[in-house]
């Protein structure tokens, strides 16, 4: 559109009139609400769409789901694809959505600030159980543009040497991390409930007491705080930011900016997208992002290196430590490897451990190929397993459609569905930390 006509329009009216006049021809209209489009596509076509900056998700057989508004569907049609409506992205808000606390959004999801206050209050209320750590900074904080510290909490019934960022402290460790993909909203909430279950439950719940008497539980509830800020800035229409807020690469705009922090880890980095605006952009180099550095530094600070350097070197059966990274969606428990279709040298043990997790949440246990259907390099769980030998898996929380499906499930789904299903799996992970490969 010519700038001359734009300025003439701007003289006529601002706001809704301008928006309605521009409506059908512009490509990034706020009013063009994103939905999931089902798009028949081969794996090669899916990769091409990803690299072209489309927001491509795992689909059903022979298809992918592409997130976007009508303008995105029109672009897909222009490229010869046949998008059809699959499901909404935004779900119905709970009835009380307008009377929520200021530090929540989209029906109750907590902001980064709320998570930070939560960790502070848990540590203050339970000094015998909880220790809060700053493990690094977000990209924006590092740039002096606001941003956040990356925060962790360690929970255990403290004895001398416990929760001291030591690889040699006595208790085995379970590390839970969430919301490294900012828009995967349910995951940070699950981390919140897990922290409360342990800290508040210690006095009354025999299982919580048993876990904290024997285990260090480390939790990073918000692994990508800058990204979550962007998501929350949409309020009741959360923005679909997945990556971090690093906007220095590629001239990307909107929620296409950033580096995918779950493709930027240093173990086997380099097999994912080199297109800066792609949702799976891996960054310019391994571990380039401060959030990834923080997570890897934490992992190296609490887990000893228990595995050899070869792809086929198993973690020994005596290895300790469990790790779960929470993502959504798919109802999957994804076991290593991510970077290759080959199974890991601990495959049989992972399938046993995965089956125990699945006894609680009912998710499908398998490798990338067996679950989501695509390879991933530079993921956090490939790092903690490959580099350190920690028994590490990804949970993909929730299904692909319906009120409790997709990236933005209705907030009430957290307590009605996700937490009841996954509480037992997290308990299993904590109990397995002492001998995860001897299940
Ligand atoms: Zn994810």
XYZ file of C-alpha atoms in Angstrom, residues 94-421:
328
model
C -13.384 -18.657 33.048
C -16.379 -16.798 34.451
C -14.322 -14.936 37.051
C -11.785 -13.727 34.504
C -12.569 -10.055 35.022
C -12.019 -10.115 38.786
C -8.552 -11.613 38.791
C -5.463 -10.327 40.520
C -3.358 -7.867 38.570
C -0.449 -10.262 38.272
C -2.426 -12.797 36.256
C -3.698 -12.922 32.679
C -5.962 -14.991 30.414
C -8.159 -16.300 33.187
C -5.555 -16.805 35.909
C -2.137 -17.626 34.466
C 0.594 -16.017 36.557
C 2.949 -13.393 35.210
C 6.706 -13.637 35.655
C 6.483 -11.147 38.510
C 3.949 -13.371 40.259
C 6.247 -16.385 39.884
C 9.145 -14.414 41.330
C 7.044 -13.312 44.300
C 5.922 -16.898 44.753
C 9.472 -18.212 45.056
C 10.321 -15.437 47.512
C 7.289 -16.199 49.680
C 7.858 -19.966 49.655
C 11.485 -19.491 50.699
C 10.432 -17.055 53.441
C 7.637 -19.269 54.749
C 9.731 -22.460 54.745
C 13.338 -21.586 55.561
C 13.959 -25.185 56.633
C 12.796 -26.486 53.250
C 13.369 -23.950 50.488
C 16.317 -22.023 49.058
C 15.946 -19.555 46.209
C 18.752 -19.015 43.699
C 19.414 -16.608 40.885
C 21.071 -18.730 38.215
C 21.537 -16.135 35.481
C 19.849 -13.401 33.519
C 17.423 -13.155 30.658
C 18.585 -11.653 27.371
C 16.840 -8.336 28.020
C 18.320 -8.049 31.493
C 21.765 -8.749 30.101
C 21.194 -5.992 27.542
C 20.078 -3.500 30.180
C 16.556 -3.449 28.722
C 14.646 -4.545 31.811
C 14.158 -8.282 31.744
C 14.559 -10.689 34.623
C 16.891 -12.861 36.593
C 16.464 -16.564 35.890
C 15.338 -17.993 39.212
C 15.473 -21.478 40.679
C 14.256 -22.906 43.954
C 15.722 -25.909 45.727
C 13.423 -27.846 48.046
C 14.568 -30.375 50.617
C 14.481 -30.876 54.397
C 17.789 -29.123 54.822
C 20.720 -30.955 56.348
C 24.271 -29.701 56.196
C 25.378 -29.375 52.578
C 21.918 -29.760 51.058
C 20.782 -27.417 48.286
C 24.216 -25.796 48.022
C 24.757 -26.078 44.267
C 27.050 -29.008 44.827
C 27.592 -32.016 42.584
C 28.629 -34.044 45.606
C 25.871 -33.281 48.114
C 24.368 -36.422 49.561
C 20.784 -36.482 48.354
C 19.840 -37.439 44.795
C 18.300 -34.672 42.719
C 15.225 -34.176 40.585
C 15.302 -31.122 38.316
C 12.017 -29.801 36.916
C 11.966 -26.919 34.469
C 9.066 -25.233 32.738
C 8.038 -22.635 30.192
C 11.278 -22.499 28.226
C 8.783 -22.067 25.397
C 6.993 -19.038 26.702
C 3.547 -19.627 25.208
C 3.241 -23.155 26.627
C 1.185 -21.703 29.436
C 0.196 -24.699 31.516
C 3.789 -25.687 32.212
C 4.759 -22.846 34.559
C 1.542 -23.401 36.478
C 2.412 -27.076 36.955
C 5.800 -26.060 38.346
C 4.003 -23.672 40.731
C 1.730 -26.437 42.015
C 4.643 -28.854 42.389
C 6.515 -26.333 44.548
C 3.436 -25.746 46.724
C 2.666 -29.440 46.985
C 6.125 -30.113 48.440
C 6.584 -27.004 50.584
C 3.060 -26.855 51.993
C 2.618 -30.605 52.032
C 5.737 -31.421 54.045
C 3.891 -31.033 57.346
C 0.859 -33.100 56.407
C 1.520 -35.269 53.349
C 3.618 -38.386 53.908
C 4.756 -38.537 50.298
C 5.860 -34.903 50.200
C 7.699 -35.422 53.500
C 9.384 -38.551 52.246
C 10.547 -36.811 49.071
C 12.007 -33.802 50.870
C 13.644 -35.964 53.541
C 15.550 -37.903 50.879
C 15.816 -35.771 47.747
C 16.850 -32.340 46.499
C 14.115 -31.033 44.222
C 15.246 -28.202 41.933
C 12.647 -26.207 40.025
C 12.986 -23.454 37.409
C 9.340 -22.472 36.873
C 9.978 -19.825 34.214
C 12.969 -20.650 32.043
C 12.203 -17.917 29.481
C 10.911 -14.903 31.441
C 11.335 -12.347 28.634
C 9.233 -14.536 26.393
C 6.570 -14.952 29.064
C 6.423 -11.158 29.448
C 5.627 -10.897 25.744
C 2.960 -13.599 26.017
C 1.353 -11.938 29.042
C 1.356 -8.524 27.353
C -1.529 -9.814 25.246
C -3.740 -10.079 28.318
C -6.854 -12.070 27.454
C -5.385 -12.699 23.995
C -1.909 -13.907 24.956
C 0.753 -13.329 22.331
C 2.121 -16.520 20.848
C 5.799 -15.899 21.660
C 7.767 -19.157 21.828
C 11.388 -17.980 21.725
C 13.321 -15.500 23.838
C 13.289 -11.738 23.214
C 16.636 -11.441 21.407
C 15.643 -9.269 18.431
C 19.105 -8.718 16.987
C 18.974 -11.436 14.343
C 17.321 -11.456 10.974
C 15.046 -8.450 11.098
C 12.123 -10.536 12.347
C 8.987 -8.913 13.685
C 6.186 -9.658 16.110
C 6.368 -13.052 17.766
C 8.856 -14.276 15.152
C 11.721 -12.611 17.007
C 14.038 -14.558 19.262
C 16.106 -17.695 19.556
C 14.495 -21.035 20.362
C 16.041 -21.778 23.759
C 15.181 -25.457 23.354
C 17.328 -25.627 20.221
C 20.260 -23.595 21.578
C 21.826 -25.982 24.117
C 25.411 -27.000 23.597
C 25.016 -30.785 23.278
C 24.805 -31.727 19.583
C 23.767 -28.198 18.677
C 23.428 -27.321 15.034
C 20.829 -29.533 13.373
C 17.891 -27.154 13.543
C 16.788 -24.069 11.700
C 19.261 -21.365 10.655
C 16.435 -19.022 9.671
C 16.233 -16.318 12.364
C 12.474 -15.834 12.003
C 11.691 -19.551 12.245
C 10.057 -20.732 15.458
C 12.837 -23.320 15.804
C 15.728 -20.932 15.081
C 18.735 -22.377 16.903
C 20.747 -19.176 17.235
C 24.121 -18.190 15.830
C 26.133 -20.576 17.986
C 25.758 -23.285 20.604
C 24.699 -21.884 23.959
C 24.633 -18.319 22.663
C 21.688 -17.260 24.801
C 21.994 -16.265 28.468
C 18.933 -18.281 29.478
C 20.550 -21.436 28.084
C 23.829 -20.621 29.807
C 21.945 -20.252 33.100
C 20.185 -23.602 32.759
C 23.334 -25.454 31.706
C 25.357 -23.864 34.488
C 22.736 -24.929 37.027
C 22.702 -28.491 35.692
C 26.501 -28.709 35.768
C 26.478 -27.287 39.295
C 24.193 -29.922 40.758
C 24.861 -33.062 38.687
C 28.274 -34.707 38.208
C 29.238 -35.865 34.714
C 28.171 -39.503 34.766
C 28.272 -40.458 31.082
C 31.029 -40.950 28.502
C 31.300 -38.810 25.420
C 30.282 -41.357 22.778
C 26.735 -41.476 21.459
C 26.601 -45.126 22.471
C 28.060 -44.722 25.966
C 25.244 -45.517 28.365
C 24.781 -43.712 31.625
C 25.838 -46.345 34.171
C 23.100 -48.103 36.104
C 24.536 -46.444 39.213
C 23.916 -42.951 37.794
C 21.652 -40.643 39.789
C 19.378 -37.783 38.917
C 16.151 -37.208 37.031
C 15.095 -34.268 34.907
C 11.789 -33.318 33.297
C 11.336 -30.346 31.000
C 7.685 -29.370 30.663
C 6.338 -28.406 27.261
C 2.975 -28.408 25.585
C 1.208 -29.914 23.756
C 0.810 -33.519 22.575
C 0.244 -35.828 25.585
C 3.715 -37.274 25.084
C 6.638 -38.411 27.227
C 9.627 -38.009 24.925
C 12.736 -40.039 25.715
C 16.227 -39.513 24.182
C 17.641 -38.960 21.743
C 16.379 -35.771 20.206
C 19.254 -35.114 17.808
C 19.144 -38.462 16.023
C 16.595 -41.093 15.152
C 18.846 -43.671 16.820
C 17.645 -44.783 20.221
C 19.806 -43.934 23.225
C 22.123 -46.457 24.889
C 19.768 -46.405 27.901
C 16.686 -46.957 25.774
C 15.244 -49.965 27.597
C 15.678 -48.208 30.947
C 14.059 -45.037 29.620
C 11.061 -47.012 28.447
C 10.618 -48.506 31.919
C 10.926 -45.121 33.588
C 8.626 -43.577 31.001
C 6.029 -46.253 31.624
C 6.056 -45.333 35.313
C 5.457 -41.688 34.431
C 2.731 -42.710 32.014
C 1.011 -44.712 34.742
C 0.114 -41.300 36.148
C -0.539 -39.112 33.130
C -1.414 -41.648 30.453
C 0.872 -40.030 27.876
C 2.509 -41.843 24.984
C 6.130 -42.848 25.742
C 8.615 -42.800 22.902
C 11.460 -41.146 21.069
C 10.919 -38.060 18.954
C 10.253 -40.256 15.961
C 7.675 -42.285 17.862
C 5.859 -39.288 19.346
C 6.086 -35.873 17.736
C 7.694 -37.173 14.549
C 10.586 -34.744 14.126
C 14.224 -34.503 15.236
C 15.395 -31.778 17.589
C 18.931 -30.645 18.295
C 20.200 -28.471 21.118
C 17.403 -29.398 23.536
C 17.783 -29.108 27.270
C 17.055 -32.767 27.956
C 19.539 -33.994 25.347
C 22.067 -31.822 27.191
C 21.353 -33.078 30.709
C 21.302 -36.700 29.532
C 24.006 -36.542 26.893
C 26.425 -34.361 28.808
C 25.751 -35.479 32.387
C 23.925 -38.811 32.250
C 20.859 -37.523 34.091
C 17.691 -39.442 33.197
C 15.993 -36.693 31.217
C 12.689 -36.531 29.362
C 10.284 -34.018 27.850
C 6.621 -33.972 28.806
C 4.246 -32.521 26.217
C 1.329 -31.533 28.429
C -2.212 -31.636 27.046
C -3.840 -32.515 23.758
C -3.951 -30.682 20.457
C -7.569 -29.551 20.466
C -10.516 -28.580 22.592
C -10.843 -26.412 25.696
C -7.801 -27.976 27.369
C -5.782 -28.336 24.159
C -3.140 -26.346 22.361
C -0.753 -23.756 23.767
C -3.395 -21.681 25.523
C -5.750 -24.034 27.354
C -8.477 -22.571 29.510
C -6.921 -21.776 32.873
C -9.302 -24.078 34.742
C -7.759 -27.028 32.872
C -4.629 -26.735 35.015
C -6.429 -27.864 38.147
C -9.111 -29.994 36.506
C -6.782 -32.005 34.299
C -3.081 -31.204 34.014
C -2.095 -31.154 37.678
C -4.111 -34.252 38.701
C -2.606 -36.178 35.776
